[in-house]
Coordinates of C-alpha atoms and ligand atoms in Angstrom, one line a residue:
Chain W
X1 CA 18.2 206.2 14.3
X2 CA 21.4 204.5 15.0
X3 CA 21.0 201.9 11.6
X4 CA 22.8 203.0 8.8
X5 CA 21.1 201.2 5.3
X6 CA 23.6 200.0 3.3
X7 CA 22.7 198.2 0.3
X8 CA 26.7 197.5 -1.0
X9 CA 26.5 194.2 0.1
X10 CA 23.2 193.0 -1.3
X11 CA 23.6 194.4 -4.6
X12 CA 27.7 193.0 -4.5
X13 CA 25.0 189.9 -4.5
X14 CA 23.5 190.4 -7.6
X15 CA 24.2 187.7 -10.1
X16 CA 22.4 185.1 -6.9
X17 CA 19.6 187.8 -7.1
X18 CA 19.2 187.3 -10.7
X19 CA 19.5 183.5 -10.3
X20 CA 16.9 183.0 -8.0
X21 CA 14.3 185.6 -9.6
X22 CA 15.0 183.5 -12.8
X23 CA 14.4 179.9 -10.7
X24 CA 10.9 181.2 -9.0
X25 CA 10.1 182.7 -12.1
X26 CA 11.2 178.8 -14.3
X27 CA 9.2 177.3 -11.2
X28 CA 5.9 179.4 -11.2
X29 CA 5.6 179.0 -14.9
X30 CA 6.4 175.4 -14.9
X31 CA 3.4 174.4 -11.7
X32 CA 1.1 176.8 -13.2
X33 CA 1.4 175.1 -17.1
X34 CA 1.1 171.8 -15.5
X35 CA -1.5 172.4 -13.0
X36 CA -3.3 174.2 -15.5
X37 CA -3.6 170.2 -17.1
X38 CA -4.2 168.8 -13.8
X39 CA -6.6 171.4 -13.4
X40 CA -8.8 170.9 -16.8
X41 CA -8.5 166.9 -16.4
X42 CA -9.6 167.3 -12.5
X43 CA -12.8 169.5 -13.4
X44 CA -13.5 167.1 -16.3
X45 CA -13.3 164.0 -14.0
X46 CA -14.9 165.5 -11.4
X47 CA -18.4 166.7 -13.8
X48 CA -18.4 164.1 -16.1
X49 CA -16.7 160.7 -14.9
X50 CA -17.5 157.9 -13.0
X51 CA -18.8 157.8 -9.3
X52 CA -15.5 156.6 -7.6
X53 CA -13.4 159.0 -10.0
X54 CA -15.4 162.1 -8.2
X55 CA -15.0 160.8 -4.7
X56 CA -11.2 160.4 -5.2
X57 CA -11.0 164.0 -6.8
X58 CA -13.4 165.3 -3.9
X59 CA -10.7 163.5 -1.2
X60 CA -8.0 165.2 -2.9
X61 CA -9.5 168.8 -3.0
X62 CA -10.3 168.3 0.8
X63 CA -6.9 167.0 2.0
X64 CA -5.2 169.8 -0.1
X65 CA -7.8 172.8 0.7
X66 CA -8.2 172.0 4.4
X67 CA -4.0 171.6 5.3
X68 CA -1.0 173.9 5.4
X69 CA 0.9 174.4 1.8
X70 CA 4.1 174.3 4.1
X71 CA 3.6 170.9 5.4
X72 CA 2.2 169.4 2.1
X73 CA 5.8 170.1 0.9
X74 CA 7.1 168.1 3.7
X75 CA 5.2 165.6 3.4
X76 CA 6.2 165.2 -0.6
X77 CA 10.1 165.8 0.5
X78 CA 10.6 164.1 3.6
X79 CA 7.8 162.2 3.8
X80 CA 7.5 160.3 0.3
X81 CA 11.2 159.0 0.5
X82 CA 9.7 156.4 2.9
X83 CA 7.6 155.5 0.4
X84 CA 10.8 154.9 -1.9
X85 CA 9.8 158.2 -4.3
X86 CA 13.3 160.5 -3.8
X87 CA 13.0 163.9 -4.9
X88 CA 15.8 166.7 -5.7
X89 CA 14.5 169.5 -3.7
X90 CA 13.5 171.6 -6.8
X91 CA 11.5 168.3 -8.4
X92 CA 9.5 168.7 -4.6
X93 CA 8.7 172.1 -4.8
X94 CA 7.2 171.5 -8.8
X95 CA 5.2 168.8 -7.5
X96 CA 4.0 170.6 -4.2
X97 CA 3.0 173.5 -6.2
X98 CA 1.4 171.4 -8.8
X99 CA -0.3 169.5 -6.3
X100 CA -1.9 172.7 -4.1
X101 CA -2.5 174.6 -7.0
X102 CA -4.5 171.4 -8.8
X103 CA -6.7 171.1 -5.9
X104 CA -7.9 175.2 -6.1
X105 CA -8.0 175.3 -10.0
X106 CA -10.2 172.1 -10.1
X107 CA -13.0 174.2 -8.4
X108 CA -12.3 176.9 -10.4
X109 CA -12.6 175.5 -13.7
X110 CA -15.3 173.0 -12.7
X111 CA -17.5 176.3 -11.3
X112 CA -16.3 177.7 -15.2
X113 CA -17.9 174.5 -16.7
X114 CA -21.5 174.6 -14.8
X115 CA -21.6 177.8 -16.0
X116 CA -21.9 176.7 -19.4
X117 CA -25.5 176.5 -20.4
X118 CA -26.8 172.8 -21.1
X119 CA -28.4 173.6 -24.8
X120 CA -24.8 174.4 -25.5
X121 CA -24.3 170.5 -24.9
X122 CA -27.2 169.9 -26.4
X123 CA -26.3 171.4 -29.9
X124 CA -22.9 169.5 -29.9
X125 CA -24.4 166.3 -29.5
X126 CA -27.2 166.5 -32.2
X127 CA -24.7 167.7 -34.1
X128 CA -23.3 163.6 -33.4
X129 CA -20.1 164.8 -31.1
X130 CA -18.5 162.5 -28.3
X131 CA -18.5 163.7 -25.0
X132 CA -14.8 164.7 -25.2
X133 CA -15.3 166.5 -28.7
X134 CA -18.1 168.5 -26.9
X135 CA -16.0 169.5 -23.6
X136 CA -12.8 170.5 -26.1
X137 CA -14.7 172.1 -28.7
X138 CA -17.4 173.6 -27.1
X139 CA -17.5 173.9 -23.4
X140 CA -13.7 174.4 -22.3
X141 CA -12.9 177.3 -24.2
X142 CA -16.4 179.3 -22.5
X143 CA -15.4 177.9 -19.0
X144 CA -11.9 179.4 -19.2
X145 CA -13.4 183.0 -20.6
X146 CA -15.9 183.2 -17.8
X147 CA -13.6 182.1 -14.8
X148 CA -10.4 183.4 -15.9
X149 CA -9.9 186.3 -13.0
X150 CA -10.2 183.8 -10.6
X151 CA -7.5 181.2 -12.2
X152 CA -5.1 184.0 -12.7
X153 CA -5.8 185.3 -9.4
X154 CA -5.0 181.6 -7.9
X155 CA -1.5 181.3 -10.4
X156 CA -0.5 184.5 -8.7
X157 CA -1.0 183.2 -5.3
X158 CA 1.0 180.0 -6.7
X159 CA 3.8 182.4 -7.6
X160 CA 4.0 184.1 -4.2
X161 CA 3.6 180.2 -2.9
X162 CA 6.9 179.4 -4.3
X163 CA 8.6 181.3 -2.0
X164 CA 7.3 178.8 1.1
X165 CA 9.5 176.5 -0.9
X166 CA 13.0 177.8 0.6
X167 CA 12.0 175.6 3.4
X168 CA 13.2 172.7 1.6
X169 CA 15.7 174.7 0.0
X170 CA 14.7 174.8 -3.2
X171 CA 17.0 177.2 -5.2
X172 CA 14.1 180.1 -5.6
X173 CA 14.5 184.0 -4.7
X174 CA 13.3 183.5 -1.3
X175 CA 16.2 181.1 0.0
X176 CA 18.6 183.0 -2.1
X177 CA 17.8 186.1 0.0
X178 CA 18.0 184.4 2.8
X179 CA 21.4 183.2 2.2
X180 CA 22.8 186.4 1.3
X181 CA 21.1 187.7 4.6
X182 CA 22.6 184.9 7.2
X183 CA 26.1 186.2 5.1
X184 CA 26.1 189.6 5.5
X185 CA 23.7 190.6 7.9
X186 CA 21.9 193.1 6.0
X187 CA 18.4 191.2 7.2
X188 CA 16.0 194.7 5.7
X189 CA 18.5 195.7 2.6
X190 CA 18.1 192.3 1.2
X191 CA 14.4 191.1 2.1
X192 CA 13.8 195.1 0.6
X193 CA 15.2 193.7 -2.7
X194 CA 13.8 190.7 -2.4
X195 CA 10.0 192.5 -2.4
X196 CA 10.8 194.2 -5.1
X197 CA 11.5 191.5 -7.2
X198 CA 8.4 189.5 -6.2
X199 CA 6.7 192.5 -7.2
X200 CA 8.1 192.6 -10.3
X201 CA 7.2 189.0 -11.1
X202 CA 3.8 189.6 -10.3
X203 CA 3.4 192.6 -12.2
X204 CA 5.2 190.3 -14.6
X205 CA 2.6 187.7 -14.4
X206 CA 0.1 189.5 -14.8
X207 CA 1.3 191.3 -18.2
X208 CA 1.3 187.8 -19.5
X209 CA -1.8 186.7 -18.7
X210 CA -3.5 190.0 -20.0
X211 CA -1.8 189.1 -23.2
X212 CA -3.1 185.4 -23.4
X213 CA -6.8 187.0 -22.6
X214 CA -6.2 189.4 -25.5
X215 CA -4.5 187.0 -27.8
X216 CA -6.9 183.8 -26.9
X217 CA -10.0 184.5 -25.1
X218 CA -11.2 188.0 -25.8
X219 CA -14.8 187.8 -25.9
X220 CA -17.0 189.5 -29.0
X221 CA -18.7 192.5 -28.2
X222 CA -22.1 193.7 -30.2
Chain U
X1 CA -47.1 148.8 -41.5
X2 CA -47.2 151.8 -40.4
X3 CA -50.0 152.7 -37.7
X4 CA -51.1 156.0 -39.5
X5 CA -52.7 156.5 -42.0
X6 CA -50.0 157.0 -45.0
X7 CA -50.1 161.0 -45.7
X8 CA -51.7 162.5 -48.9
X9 CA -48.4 164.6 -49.7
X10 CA -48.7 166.1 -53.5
X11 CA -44.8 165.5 -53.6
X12 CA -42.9 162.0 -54.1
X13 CA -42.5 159.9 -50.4
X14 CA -40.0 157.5 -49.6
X15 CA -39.4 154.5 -47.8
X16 CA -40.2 154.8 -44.2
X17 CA -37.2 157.0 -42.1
X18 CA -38.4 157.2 -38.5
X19 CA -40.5 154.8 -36.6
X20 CA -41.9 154.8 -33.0
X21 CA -43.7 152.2 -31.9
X22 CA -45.5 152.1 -28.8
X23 CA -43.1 154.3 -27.5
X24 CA -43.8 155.6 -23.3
X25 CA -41.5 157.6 -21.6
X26 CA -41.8 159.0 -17.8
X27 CA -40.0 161.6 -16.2
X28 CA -39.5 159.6 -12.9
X29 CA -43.2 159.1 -12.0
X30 CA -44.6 161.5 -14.7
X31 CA -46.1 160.3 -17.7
X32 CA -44.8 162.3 -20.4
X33 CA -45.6 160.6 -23.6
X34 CA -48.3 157.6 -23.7
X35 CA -48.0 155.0 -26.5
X36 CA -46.7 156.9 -29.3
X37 CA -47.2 155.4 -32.7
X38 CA -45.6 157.3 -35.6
X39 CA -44.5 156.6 -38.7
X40 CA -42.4 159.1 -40.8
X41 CA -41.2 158.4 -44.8
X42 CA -38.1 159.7 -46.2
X43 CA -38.9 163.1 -48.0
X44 CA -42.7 163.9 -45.5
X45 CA -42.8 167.4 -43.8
X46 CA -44.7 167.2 -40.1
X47 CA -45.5 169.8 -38.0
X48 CA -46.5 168.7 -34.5
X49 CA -48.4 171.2 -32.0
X50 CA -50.3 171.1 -29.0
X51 CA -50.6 173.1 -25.6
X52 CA -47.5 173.6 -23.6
X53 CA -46.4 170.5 -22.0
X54 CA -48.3 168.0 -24.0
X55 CA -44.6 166.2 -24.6
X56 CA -44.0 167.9 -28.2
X57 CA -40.5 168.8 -27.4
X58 CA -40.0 165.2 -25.8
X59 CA -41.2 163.5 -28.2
X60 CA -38.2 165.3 -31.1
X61 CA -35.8 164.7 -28.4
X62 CA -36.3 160.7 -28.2
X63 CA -35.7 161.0 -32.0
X64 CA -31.5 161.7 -31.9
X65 CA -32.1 160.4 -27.9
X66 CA -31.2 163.4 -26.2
X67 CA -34.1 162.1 -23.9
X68 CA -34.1 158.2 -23.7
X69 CA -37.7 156.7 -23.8
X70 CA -38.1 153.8 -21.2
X71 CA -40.7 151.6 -23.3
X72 CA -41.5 150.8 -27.1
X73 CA -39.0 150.8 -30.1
X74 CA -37.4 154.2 -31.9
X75 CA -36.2 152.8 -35.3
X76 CA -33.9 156.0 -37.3
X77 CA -33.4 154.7 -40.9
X78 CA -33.1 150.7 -40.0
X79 CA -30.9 151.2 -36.7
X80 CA -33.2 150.7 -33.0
X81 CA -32.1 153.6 -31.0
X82 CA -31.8 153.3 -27.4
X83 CA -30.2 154.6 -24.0
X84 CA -27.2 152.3 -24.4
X85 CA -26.6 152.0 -28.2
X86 CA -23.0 152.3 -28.2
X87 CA -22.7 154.7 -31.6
X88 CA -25.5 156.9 -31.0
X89 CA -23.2 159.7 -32.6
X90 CA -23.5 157.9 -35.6
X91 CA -27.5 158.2 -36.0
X92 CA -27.3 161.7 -34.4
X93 CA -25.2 163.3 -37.1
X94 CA -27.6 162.1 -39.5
X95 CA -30.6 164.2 -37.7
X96 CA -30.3 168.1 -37.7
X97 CA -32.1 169.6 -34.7
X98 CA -32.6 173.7 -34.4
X99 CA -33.3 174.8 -30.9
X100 CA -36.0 177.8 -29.7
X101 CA -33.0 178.8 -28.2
X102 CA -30.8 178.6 -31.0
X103 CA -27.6 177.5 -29.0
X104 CA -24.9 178.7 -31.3
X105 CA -21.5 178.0 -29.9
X106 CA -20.6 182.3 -28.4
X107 CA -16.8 181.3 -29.3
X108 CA -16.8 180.5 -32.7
X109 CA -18.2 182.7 -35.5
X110 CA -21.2 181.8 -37.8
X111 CA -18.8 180.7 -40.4
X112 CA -16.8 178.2 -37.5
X113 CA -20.2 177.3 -36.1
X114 CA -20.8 175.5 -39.2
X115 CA -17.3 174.3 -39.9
X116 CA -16.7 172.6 -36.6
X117 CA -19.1 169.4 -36.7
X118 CA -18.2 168.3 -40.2
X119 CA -14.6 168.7 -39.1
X120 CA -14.3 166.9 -36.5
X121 CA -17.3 164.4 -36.6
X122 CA -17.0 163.6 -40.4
X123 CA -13.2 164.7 -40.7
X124 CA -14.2 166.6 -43.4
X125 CA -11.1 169.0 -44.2
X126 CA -11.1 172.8 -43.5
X127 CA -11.2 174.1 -46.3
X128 CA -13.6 171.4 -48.0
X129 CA -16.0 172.3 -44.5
X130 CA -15.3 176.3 -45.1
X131 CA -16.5 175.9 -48.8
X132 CA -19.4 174.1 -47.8
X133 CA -20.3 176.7 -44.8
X134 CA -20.5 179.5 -47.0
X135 CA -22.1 177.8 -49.4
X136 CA -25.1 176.7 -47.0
X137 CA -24.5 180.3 -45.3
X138 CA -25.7 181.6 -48.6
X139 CA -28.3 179.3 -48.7
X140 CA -29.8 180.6 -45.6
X141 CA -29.7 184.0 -46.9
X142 CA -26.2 185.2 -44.8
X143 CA -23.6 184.8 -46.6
X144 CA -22.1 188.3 -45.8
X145 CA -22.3 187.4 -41.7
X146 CA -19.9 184.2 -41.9
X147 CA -17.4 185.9 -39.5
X148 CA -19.6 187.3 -37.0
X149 CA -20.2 186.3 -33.9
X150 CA -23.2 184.9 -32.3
X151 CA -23.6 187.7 -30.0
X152 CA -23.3 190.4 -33.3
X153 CA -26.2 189.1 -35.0
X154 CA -29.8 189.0 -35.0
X155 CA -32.3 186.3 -33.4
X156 CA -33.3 185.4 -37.0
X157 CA -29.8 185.6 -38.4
X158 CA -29.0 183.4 -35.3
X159 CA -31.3 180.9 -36.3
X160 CA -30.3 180.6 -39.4
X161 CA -27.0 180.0 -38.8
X162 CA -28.1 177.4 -36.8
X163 CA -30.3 175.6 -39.5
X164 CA -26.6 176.5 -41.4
X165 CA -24.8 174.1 -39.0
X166 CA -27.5 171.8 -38.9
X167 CA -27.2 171.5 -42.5
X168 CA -23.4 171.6 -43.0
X169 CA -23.9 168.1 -41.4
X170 CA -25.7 166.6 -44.4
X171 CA -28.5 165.0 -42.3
X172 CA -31.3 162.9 -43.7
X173 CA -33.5 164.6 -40.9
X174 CA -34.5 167.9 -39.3
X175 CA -36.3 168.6 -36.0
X176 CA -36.9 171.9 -35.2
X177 CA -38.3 173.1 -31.9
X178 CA -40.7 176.1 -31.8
X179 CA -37.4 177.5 -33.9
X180 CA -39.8 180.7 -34.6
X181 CA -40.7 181.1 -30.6
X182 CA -37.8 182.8 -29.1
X183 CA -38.1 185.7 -32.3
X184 CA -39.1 189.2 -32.3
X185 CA -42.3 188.7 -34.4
X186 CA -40.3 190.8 -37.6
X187 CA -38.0 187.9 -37.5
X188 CA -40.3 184.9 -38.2
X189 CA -40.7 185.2 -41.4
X190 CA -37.1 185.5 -42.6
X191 CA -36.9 182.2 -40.6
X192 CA -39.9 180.4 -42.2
X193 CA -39.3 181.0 -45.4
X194 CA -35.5 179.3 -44.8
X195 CA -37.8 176.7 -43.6
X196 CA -40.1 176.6 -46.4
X197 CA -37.2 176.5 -48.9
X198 CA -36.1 173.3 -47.2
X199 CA -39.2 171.8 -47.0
X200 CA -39.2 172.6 -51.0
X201 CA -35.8 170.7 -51.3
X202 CA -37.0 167.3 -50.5
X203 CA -35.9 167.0 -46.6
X204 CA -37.8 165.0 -43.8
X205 CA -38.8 167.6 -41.0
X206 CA -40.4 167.2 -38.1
X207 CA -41.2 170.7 -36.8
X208 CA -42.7 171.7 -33.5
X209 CA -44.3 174.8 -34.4
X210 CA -47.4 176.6 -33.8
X211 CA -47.1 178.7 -37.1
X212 CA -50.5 177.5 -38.8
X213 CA -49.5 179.7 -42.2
X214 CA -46.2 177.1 -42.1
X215 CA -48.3 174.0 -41.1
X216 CA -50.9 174.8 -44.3
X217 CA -48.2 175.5 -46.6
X218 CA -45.4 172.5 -46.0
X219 CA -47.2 170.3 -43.8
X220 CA -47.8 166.5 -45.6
X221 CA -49.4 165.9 -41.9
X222 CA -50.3 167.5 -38.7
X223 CA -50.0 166.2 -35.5
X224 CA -51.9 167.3 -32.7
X225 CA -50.5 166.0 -29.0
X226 CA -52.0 166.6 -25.7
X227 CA -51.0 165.1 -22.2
X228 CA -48.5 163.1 -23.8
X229 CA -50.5 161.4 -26.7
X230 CA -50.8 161.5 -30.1
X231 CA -54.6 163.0 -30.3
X232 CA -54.9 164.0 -33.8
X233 CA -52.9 163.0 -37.4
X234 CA -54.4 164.4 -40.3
X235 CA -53.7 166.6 -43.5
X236 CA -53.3 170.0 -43.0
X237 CA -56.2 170.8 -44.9
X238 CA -58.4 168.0 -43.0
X239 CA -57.1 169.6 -39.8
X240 CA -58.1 172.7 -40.1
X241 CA -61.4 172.5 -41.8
X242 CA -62.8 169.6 -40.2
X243 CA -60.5 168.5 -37.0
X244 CA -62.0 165.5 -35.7
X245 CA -61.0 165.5 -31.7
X246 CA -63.1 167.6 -29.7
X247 CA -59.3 168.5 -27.6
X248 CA -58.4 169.5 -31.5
X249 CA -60.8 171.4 -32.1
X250 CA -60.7 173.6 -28.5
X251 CA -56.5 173.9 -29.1
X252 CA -57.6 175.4 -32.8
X253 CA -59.6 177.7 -31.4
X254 CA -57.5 179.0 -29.2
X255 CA -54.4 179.3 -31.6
X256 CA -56.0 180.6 -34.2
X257 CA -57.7 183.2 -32.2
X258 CA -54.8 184.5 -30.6
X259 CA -52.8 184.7 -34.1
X260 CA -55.6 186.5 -35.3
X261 CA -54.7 189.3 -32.5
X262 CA -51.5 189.1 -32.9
X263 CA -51.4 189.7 -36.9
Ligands
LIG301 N1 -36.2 167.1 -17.5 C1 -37.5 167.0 -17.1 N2 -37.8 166.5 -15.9 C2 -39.1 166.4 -15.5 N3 -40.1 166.8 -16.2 C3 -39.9 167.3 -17.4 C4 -38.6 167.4 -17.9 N4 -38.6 168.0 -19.2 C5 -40.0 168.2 -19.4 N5 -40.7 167.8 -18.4 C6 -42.2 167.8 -18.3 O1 -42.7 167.0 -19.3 C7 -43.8 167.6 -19.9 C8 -43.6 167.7 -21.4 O2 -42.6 168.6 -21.7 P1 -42.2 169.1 -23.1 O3 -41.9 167.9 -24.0 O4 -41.1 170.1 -23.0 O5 -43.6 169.8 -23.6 P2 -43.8 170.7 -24.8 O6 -42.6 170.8 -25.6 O7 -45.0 170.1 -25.5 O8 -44.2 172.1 -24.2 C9 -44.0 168.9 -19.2 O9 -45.0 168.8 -18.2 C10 -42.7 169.2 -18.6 O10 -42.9 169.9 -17.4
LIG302 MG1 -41.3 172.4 -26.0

């Protein structure tokens, strides 16, 4: 045992630290609010809209489902440029989170909407409600309650995601730690710290979506 | 005029409400309902039955077109309803319909289940909707389960929160569907006699029921259906004392006989 820790350095570090906890924890909440829209508008398009509305949405859920997260956000950074659309780094990370994320949370919420018993429809159009009246009054608000493990379960993967975003350098914890470590060489020290704080915004996470089930979507008990 | 025979109701009928005239529908190759003809006035109480699968259920559901018929003409108070009438929310929130299933919505309590519709199909304001909903909650004999859920209350109180939201609508029609079939047999009645009360009020009701004490009572006409036709249209008291159909006449004997055990 001839390594000595010595966590002076990281910790000398701290205010970066803090920084990038607070952009991976800005840039989880941002791609999982917006692909949370993306999501519910996917699953609606692809159970109620037209035939060449599904096939697009079935494309995209294939192409995003069947390829590396990592080379999704090349494409959108170096690879839409050529197509004229520039991104800050940040801006590509959103989007490529936005994007995987949309593709996975589709299926989710679509599998939450079939779940949903068709007399349910039924009642809410004798009742002389429009298709979107029915699906935000009557089936969304079901769907979520009966699929929400698995959509939380897929934000946190998002959240650990993020991290796959320091390719690009996108100012999150990840390339932070990896700054400090080509700096001052403390490789485990700072990677150490590093888990800890991705720990802690998990277990953060997941605090906050216990409190949206208790606050939104409890379900009544006899 | 209308094909039937006008009914011999001991209370005041109106103008003609519903009309189906040689109305066929087919479930792909399947004949489900064969040249119906059936006329309904404003204010007439029908009670339809008939084996399981005779098209009963079919034929309610043409009514507010949550099954389109592919031949014939469905008029609902003046307006031709059809697969592609663009505003078919607009007849349907004119037609109540109660499910053997009662489909409440599990999310919302009896009290929203009843506010919801008038809300946000008749923009109706809350607490002009709430007002009403506990007033037609009381109606149905509940007032003191408006914040319940669905899942906290009874299979009768369930259905009567469901007439409730039927009701909280203002509709110039009902259809129920076997409403009394999905019931613990203590529940029924509770249910009927909401029924019965509504009947007394003056509203057209179509009812798919096989609750002969319901039929005698409220009943301006009966309608028998087998196979996917009309068979039978009479009275209740004609159709029970002297049923004309010899398919009338078997279905009789058979409901009446297993009532009689059941009772
Ligand atoms: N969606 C459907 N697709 C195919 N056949 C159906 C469908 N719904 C009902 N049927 C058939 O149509 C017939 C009439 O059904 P229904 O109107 O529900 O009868 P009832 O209410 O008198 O029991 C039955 O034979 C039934 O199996
Ligand atoms: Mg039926």
């Amino acid at each position: 045992m001839s390594y000595e820790f010595d966590f002076a350095d990281v910790f000398a570090a701290w205010p970066e630290l803090l920084q990038g906890l607070l952009n991976s924890l800005v840039l989880s909440a941002l791609a999982m609010a917006i692909g949370m829209v993306v999501s519910v508008a996917g699953a609606l398009g692809k159970t109620s809209g037209p035939g060449w509305l599904r096939r697009i949405i079935d494309e995209y859920i294939e192409l995003i489902r069947n390829t590396p997260f990592l080379i999704q956000i090349f494409v959108i950074y170096f690879g839409l440029p050529a197509a004229g659309l520039k991104f800050s780094s940040n801006a590509a990370a959103l989007l490529a989170l936005v994007v995987n994320v949309g593709a996975y949370g589709i299926e989710i919420i679509r599998a939450g909407i079939e779940s949903i018993q068709k007399g349910q429809v039924e009642a809410g159009k004798s009742l002389g409600m429009r298709p979107l009246q029915i699906f935000r009054y009557i089936i969304l608000k079901p769907a979520i309650q009966a699929i929400y493990p698995s959509l939380t379960s897929q934000f946190i993967l998002l959240m650990l995601n993020t991290s796959v975003c320091s390719a690009i350098a996108a100012s999150e914890l990840t390339a932070v730690a990896g700054d400090i470590q080509s700096r001052t060489f403390r490789s485990f020290e700072v990677y150490f710290v590093a888990t800890c704080l991705y720990l802690g915004l998990s277990v953060f996470f997941w605090t906050v979506f216990a409190g949206i089930e208790r606050a939104f979507l409890r379900k009544p008990t006899r | 005029m209308p094909a039937t025979a006008p009914p011999a109701a001991d209370h005041a009928l109106g103008d003609t409400i519903i009309e189906m005239r040689h109305v066929d529908k087919f479930y792909g190759d399947f004949h489900v309902l064969r040249d119906i003809d059936l006329s309904v006035a404003r204010g007439e109480r029908i009670v339809i039955c008939g084996p399981s699968g005779s098209g009963k259920s079919t034929l309610i559901r043409c009514l507010n077109q949550l099954e389109e018929h592919q031949k014939g003409e469905i008029v609902i108070d003046g307006t031709a309803v059809h697969a592609r009438l663009k505003g078919i929310e607009d007849i349907r929130r004119e037609i109540g319909m109660v499910f053997q299933s009662f489909n409440l919505f599990p999310h919302l309590t009896a009290l929203e289940n009843c506010m919801l519709a008038p809300m946000k199909v008749r923009g109706i304001p809350k607490a002009e909707a709430e007002a009403t909903a506990r007033k037609i909650l009381e109606r149905v004999h509940i007032p003191e389960q408006a914040h319940k859920y669905p899942i906290q209350l009874s299979g009768g109180q369930q259905q009567r929160v469901a007439i409730a939201r039927s009701l909280c609508m203002n509709p110039k029609i009902m259809l129920f569907d076997e409403p009394t079939s999905a019931l613990d047999p203590e529940m029924v009645s509770e249910v009927l006699d909401v029924m019965v009360e509504l009947a007394e009020s003056g509203m057209t009701m179509l009812c798919v029921t096989h609750e002969m004490g319901f039929a005698r009572k409220v009943a301006d006409r009966v309608i028998f259906m087998d196979a996917g036709e009309i068979v039978e249209v009479a009275p209740p008291e004609r159709f029970f004392t002297a049923p004309q159909n010899e398919r009338t006449r078997k279905f009789l004997g058979q409901i009446l006989h297993a009532q009689t055990q059941a009772h």
